[in-house]
Short mmCIF file of C-alpha atoms in Angstrom, two decimals:
data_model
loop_
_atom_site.label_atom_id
_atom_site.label_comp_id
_atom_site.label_asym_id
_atom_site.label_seq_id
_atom_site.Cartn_x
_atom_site.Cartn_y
_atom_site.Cartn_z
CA UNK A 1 91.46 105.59 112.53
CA UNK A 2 91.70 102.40 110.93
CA UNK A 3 89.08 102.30 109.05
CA UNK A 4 89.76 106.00 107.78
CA UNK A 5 92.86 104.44 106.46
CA UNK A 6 91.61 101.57 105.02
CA UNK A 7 89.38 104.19 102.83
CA UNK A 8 92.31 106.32 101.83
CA UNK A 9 94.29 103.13 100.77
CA UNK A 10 91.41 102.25 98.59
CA UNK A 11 91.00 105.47 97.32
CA UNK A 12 94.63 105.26 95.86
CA UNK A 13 93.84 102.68 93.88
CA UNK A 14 91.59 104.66 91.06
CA UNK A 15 94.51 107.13 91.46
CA UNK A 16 97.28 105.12 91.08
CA UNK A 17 95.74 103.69 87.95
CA UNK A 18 95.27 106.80 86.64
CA UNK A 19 98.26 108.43 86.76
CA UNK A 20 100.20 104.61 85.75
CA UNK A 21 97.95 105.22 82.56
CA UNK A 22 98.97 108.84 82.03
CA UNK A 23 102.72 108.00 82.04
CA UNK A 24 102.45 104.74 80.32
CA UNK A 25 100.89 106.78 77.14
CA UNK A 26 103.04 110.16 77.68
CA UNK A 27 106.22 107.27 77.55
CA UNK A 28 105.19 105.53 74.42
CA UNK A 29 104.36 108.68 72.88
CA UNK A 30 107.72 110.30 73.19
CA UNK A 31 109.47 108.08 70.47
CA UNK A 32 109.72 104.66 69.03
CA UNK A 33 111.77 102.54 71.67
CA UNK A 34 112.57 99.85 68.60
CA UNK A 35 114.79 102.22 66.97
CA UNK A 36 116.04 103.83 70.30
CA UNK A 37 117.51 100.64 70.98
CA UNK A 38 119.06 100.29 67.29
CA UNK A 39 121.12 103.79 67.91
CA UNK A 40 122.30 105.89 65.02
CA UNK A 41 121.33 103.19 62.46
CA UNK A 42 118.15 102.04 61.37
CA UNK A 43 117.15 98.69 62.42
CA UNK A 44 116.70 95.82 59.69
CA UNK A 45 113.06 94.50 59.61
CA UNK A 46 113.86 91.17 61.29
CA UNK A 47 115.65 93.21 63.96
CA UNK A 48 113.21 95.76 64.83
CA UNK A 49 110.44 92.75 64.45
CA UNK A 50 112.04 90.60 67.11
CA UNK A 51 112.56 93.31 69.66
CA UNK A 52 108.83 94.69 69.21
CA UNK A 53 108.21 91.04 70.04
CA UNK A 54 109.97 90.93 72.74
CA UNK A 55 109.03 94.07 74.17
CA UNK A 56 105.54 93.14 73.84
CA UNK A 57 105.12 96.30 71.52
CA UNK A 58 103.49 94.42 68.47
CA UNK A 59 100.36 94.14 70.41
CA UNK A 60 97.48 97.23 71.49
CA UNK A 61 98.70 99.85 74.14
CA UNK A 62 95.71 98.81 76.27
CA UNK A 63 97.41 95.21 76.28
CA UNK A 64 100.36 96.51 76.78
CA UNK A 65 99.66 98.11 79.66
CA UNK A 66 97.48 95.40 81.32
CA UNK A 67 100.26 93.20 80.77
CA UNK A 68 102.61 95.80 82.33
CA UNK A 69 100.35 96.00 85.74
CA UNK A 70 100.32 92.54 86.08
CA UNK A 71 104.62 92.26 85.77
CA UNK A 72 104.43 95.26 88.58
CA UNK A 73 102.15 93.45 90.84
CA UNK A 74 104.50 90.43 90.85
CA UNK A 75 107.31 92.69 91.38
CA UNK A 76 108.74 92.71 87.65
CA UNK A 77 109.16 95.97 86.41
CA UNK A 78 110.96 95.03 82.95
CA UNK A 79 114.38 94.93 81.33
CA UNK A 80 116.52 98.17 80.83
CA UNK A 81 117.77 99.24 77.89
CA UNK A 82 121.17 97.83 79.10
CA UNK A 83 119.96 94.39 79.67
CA UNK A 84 119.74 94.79 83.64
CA UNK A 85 116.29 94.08 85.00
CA UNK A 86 114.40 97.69 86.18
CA UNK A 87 114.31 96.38 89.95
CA UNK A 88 118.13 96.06 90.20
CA UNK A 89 118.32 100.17 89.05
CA UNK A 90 115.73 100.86 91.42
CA UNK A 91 117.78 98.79 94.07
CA UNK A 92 120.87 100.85 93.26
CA UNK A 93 119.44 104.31 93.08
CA UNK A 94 116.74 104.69 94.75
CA UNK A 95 118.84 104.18 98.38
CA UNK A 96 120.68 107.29 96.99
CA UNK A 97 117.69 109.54 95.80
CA UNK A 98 116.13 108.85 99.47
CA UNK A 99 119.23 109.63 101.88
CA UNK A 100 119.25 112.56 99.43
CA UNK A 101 115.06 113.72 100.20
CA UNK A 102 115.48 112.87 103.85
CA UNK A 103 118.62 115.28 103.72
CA UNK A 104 116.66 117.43 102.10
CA UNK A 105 113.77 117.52 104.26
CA UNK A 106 115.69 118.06 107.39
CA UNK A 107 116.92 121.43 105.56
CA UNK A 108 113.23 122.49 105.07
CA UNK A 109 111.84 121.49 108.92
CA UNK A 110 115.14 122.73 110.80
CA UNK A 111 116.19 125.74 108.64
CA UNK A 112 112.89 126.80 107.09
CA UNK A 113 110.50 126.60 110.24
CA UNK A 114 112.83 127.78 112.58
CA UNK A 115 113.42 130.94 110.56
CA UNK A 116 110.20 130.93 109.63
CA UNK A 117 108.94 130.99 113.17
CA UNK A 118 111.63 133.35 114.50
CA UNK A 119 110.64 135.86 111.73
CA UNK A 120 107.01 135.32 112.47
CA UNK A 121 107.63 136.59 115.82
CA UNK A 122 109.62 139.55 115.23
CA UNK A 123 107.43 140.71 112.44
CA UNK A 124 108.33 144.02 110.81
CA UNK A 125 112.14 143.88 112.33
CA UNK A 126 114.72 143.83 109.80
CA UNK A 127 115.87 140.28 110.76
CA UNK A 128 112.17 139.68 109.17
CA UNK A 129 112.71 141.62 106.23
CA UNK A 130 115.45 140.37 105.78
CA UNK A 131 114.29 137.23 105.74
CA UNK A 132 111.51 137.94 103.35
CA UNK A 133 114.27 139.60 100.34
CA UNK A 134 117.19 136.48 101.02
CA UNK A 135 113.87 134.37 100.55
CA UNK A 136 112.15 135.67 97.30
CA UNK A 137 116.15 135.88 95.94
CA UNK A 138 116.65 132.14 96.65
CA UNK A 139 113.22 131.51 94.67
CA UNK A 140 114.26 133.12 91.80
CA UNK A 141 117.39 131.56 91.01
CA UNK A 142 116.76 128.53 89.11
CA UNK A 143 118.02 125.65 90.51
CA UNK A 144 120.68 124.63 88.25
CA UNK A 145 122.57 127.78 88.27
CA UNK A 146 122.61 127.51 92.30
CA UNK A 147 123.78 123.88 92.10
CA UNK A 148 126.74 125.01 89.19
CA UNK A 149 127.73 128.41 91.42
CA UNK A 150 128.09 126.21 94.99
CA UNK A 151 130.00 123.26 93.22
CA UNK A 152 132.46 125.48 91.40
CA UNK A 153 132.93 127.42 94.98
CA UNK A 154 133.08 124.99 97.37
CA UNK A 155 134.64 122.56 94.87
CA UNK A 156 136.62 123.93 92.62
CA UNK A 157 137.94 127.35 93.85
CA UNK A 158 137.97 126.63 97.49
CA UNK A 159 138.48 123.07 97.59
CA UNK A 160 136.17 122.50 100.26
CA UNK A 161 133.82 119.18 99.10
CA UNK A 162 134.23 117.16 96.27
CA UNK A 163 132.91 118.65 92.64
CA UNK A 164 131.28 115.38 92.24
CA UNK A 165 129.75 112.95 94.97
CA UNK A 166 131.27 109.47 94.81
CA UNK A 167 129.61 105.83 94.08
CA UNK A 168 128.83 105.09 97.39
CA UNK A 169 127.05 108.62 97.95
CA UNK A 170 127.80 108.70 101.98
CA UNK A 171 125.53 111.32 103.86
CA UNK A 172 128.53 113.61 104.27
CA UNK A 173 129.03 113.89 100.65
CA UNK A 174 124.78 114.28 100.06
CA UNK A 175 125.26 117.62 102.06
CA UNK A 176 125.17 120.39 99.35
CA UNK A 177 123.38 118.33 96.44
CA UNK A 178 120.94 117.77 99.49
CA UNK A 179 121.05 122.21 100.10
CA UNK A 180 120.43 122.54 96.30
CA UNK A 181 117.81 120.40 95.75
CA UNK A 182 116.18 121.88 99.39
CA UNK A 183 116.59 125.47 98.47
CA UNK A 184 113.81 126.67 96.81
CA UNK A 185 111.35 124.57 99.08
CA UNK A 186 113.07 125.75 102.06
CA UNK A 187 112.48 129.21 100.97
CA UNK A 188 108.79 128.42 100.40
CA UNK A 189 108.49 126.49 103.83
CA UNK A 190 110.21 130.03 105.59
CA UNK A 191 107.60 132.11 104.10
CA UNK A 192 104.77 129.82 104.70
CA UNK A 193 105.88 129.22 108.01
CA UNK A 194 106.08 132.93 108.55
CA UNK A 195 102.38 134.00 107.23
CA UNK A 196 100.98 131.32 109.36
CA UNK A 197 102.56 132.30 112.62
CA UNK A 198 101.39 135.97 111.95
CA UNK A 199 98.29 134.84 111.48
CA UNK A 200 97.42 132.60 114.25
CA UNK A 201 99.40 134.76 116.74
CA UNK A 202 96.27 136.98 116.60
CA UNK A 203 93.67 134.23 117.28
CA UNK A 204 91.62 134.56 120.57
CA UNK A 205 93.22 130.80 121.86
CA UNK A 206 96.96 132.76 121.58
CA UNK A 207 95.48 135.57 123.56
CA UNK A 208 93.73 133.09 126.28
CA UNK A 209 96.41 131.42 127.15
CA UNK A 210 98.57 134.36 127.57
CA UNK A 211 96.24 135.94 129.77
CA UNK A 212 95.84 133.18 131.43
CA UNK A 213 99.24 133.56 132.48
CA UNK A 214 101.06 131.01 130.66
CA UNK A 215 105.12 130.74 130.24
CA UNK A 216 105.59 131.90 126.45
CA UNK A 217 107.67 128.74 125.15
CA UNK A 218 104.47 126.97 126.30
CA UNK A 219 102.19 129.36 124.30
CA UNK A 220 104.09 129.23 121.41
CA UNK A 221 105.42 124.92 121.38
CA UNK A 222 102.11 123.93 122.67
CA UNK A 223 99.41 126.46 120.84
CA UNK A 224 100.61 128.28 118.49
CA UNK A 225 103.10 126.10 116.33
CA UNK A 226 101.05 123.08 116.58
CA UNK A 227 98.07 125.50 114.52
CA UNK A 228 100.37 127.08 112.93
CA UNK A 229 102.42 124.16 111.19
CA UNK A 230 99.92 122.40 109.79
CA UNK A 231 99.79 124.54 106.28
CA UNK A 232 103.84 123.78 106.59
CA UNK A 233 102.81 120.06 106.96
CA UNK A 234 100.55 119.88 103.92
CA UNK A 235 103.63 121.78 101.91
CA UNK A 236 106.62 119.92 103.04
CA UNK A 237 104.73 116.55 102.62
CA UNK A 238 103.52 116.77 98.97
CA UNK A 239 106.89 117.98 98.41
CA UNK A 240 108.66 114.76 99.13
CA UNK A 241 107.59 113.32 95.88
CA UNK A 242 108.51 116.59 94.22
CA UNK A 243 111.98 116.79 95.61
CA UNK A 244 112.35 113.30 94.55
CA UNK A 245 111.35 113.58 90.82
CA UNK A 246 113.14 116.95 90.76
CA UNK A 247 116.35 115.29 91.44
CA UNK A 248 117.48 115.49 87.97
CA UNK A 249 119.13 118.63 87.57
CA UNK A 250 120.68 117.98 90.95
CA UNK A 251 121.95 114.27 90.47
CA UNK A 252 123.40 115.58 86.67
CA UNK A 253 124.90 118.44 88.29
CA UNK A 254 127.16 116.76 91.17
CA UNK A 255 127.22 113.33 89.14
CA UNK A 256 124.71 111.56 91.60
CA UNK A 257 123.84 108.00 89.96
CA UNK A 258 119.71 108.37 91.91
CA UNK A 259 116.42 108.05 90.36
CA UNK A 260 116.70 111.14 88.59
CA UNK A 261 120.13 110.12 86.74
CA UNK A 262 118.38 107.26 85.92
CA UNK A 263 115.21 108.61 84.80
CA UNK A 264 117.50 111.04 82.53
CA UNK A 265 119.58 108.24 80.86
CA UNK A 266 115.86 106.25 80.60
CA UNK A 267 114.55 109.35 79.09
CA UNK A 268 117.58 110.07 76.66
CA UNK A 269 117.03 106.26 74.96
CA UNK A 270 113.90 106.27 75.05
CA UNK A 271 113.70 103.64 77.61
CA UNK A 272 109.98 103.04 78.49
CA UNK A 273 110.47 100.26 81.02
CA UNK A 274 113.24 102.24 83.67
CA UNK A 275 110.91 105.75 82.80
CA UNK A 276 107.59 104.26 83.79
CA UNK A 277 109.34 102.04 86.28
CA UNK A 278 111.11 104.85 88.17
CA UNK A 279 107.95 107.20 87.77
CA UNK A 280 105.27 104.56 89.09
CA UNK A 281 107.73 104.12 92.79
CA UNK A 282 107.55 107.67 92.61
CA UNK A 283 103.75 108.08 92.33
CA UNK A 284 103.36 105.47 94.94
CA UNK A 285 106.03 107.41 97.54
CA UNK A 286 103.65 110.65 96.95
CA UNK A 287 100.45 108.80 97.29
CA UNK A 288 102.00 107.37 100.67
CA UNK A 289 103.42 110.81 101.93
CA UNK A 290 99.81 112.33 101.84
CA UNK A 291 98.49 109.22 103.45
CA UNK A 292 100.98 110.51 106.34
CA UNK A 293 100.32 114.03 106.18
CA UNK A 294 96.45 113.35 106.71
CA UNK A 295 97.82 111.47 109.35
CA UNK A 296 99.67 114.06 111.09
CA UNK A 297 97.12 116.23 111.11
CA UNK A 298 95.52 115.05 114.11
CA UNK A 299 98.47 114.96 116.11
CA UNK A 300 98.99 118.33 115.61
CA UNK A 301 95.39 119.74 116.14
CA UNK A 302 93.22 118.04 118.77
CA UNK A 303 90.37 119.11 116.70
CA UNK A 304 90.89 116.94 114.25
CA UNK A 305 89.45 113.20 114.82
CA UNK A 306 89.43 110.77 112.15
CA UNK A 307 86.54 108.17 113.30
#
């Protein structure tokens, strides 16, 4: 085991370069930061000279970016637009993006497996079909018109949350942002949940245990969810990174100050140093989630052995 993730930890390292090189030329390629930074007005050449300077811009992007990797790896990350160093917005809002995800991912495992599971066993009922139409509706609502249509209901007409979650972004107030952003992922983990229990509730091992006589909750808890998640696994795991970039439209919607408001103001003004900033933690939380997923799988299936 440990040397299986000693390899996978090296093997992140000609990823993580790679996609740190992908963003770093996507960001400097959306705009000129100089006159991002001047506003409205055009910079004077001494102006716009001394902040290239400063911002290292006057030199190659390959130098640039070397020089970036080696301010990361010492834990600098670069100044704002505002002046504030990147680390102290990543100190502020990345607390609040993660109580967010882990909200978020509680939806998906409690609510999405367990209906998934249910419906997987009572396939063909109309509790499963159900199921299977409230499902493909939730996918094909976009995301921000869910977020809008709960906050005006539950907020505005019925006074039942606040419209807009607070500085301090408490767990009770992370509740609905946390069922919007969860939503369509939850729907997803339902479904896949479902198909895989169908499946696997057909294999010979389901049928051996039952005739050997076995109590049901033990064929199902100990042999058929434990095959049967591990599809759900692989989803709900890559999907951390996802829900955590995808924050945006949630964060703007209920006034959340996370890494996607951030990322959106960085993005807005052109703000190189809090966008790759923001998206490098992010690349290295996905990178780490399916270093944990791999993990998991052996846990789940005894098969699985990672020498």
């Amino acid at each position: 085991m440990g040397r299986y993730v000693i390899r996978r930890l090296l093997q992140m390292i000609p990823v993580f370069a790679g996609t740190t090189v992908l963003i770093f030329v996507m960001v400097y390629a959306l705009g000129d930061p100089v006159q991002a930074r001047c506003g409205d007005r055009a910079c004077d050449p001494a102006t716009a000279a001394q902040i290239r300077h400063d911002l290292y811009l006057d030199h190659p992007l390959w130098q640039q970016y070397l020089r970036y990797m080696g301010q990361i790896f010492r834990g600098d990350f670069g100044v704002a637009w505002n002046g504030r160093p990147v680390t102290e917005l990543l100190a502020s809002a990345l607390p609040v993006t993660l109580r967010l995800t882990v909200l978020a991912i509680l939806f998906e495992i409690v609510i999405g497996i367990t209906l998934g599971v249910l419906t997987g066993l009572r396939r063909g009922r109309p509790a499963d079909t159900a199921t299977l139409l409230g499902t493909l509706l939730v996918i094909s609502v976009p995301t921000f018109v869910t977020g809008y249509v709960l906050q005006y209901l539950l907020g505005v007409k019925w006074n039942l949350i606040a419209p807009s979650v607070s500085s301090e972004a408490r767990f009770d107030e992370l509740i609905v942002p946390a069922l919007v952003l969860a939503l369509t992922s939850l729907a997803y983990v339902t479904r896949l949940s479902r198909t895989s229990v169908v499946e696997n509730i057909r294999a010979d091992y389901v049928r051996t245990a039952v005739a050997k006589g076995l109590p049901r909750r033990r064929v199902i808890t100990r042999h058929l969810l434990r095959n049967s998640l591990i599809p759900v696994v692989t989803f709900i795991g890559t999907d951390i990174g996802a829900l955590m970039g995808g924050a945006i439209v949630t964060e703007r919607i209920f006034n959340i100050h996370g890494v996607g408001y951030q990322l959106y103001q960085g993005i807005l003004r052109l703000d190189s140093a809090t966008v790759v900033g923001f998206v490098t933690i992010l690349v290295i939380v996905f990178l780490l989630a399916n270093l944990l997923v791999d993990l998991l799988y052996a846990v789940l299936d005894p098969r699985i052995r990672y020498a």
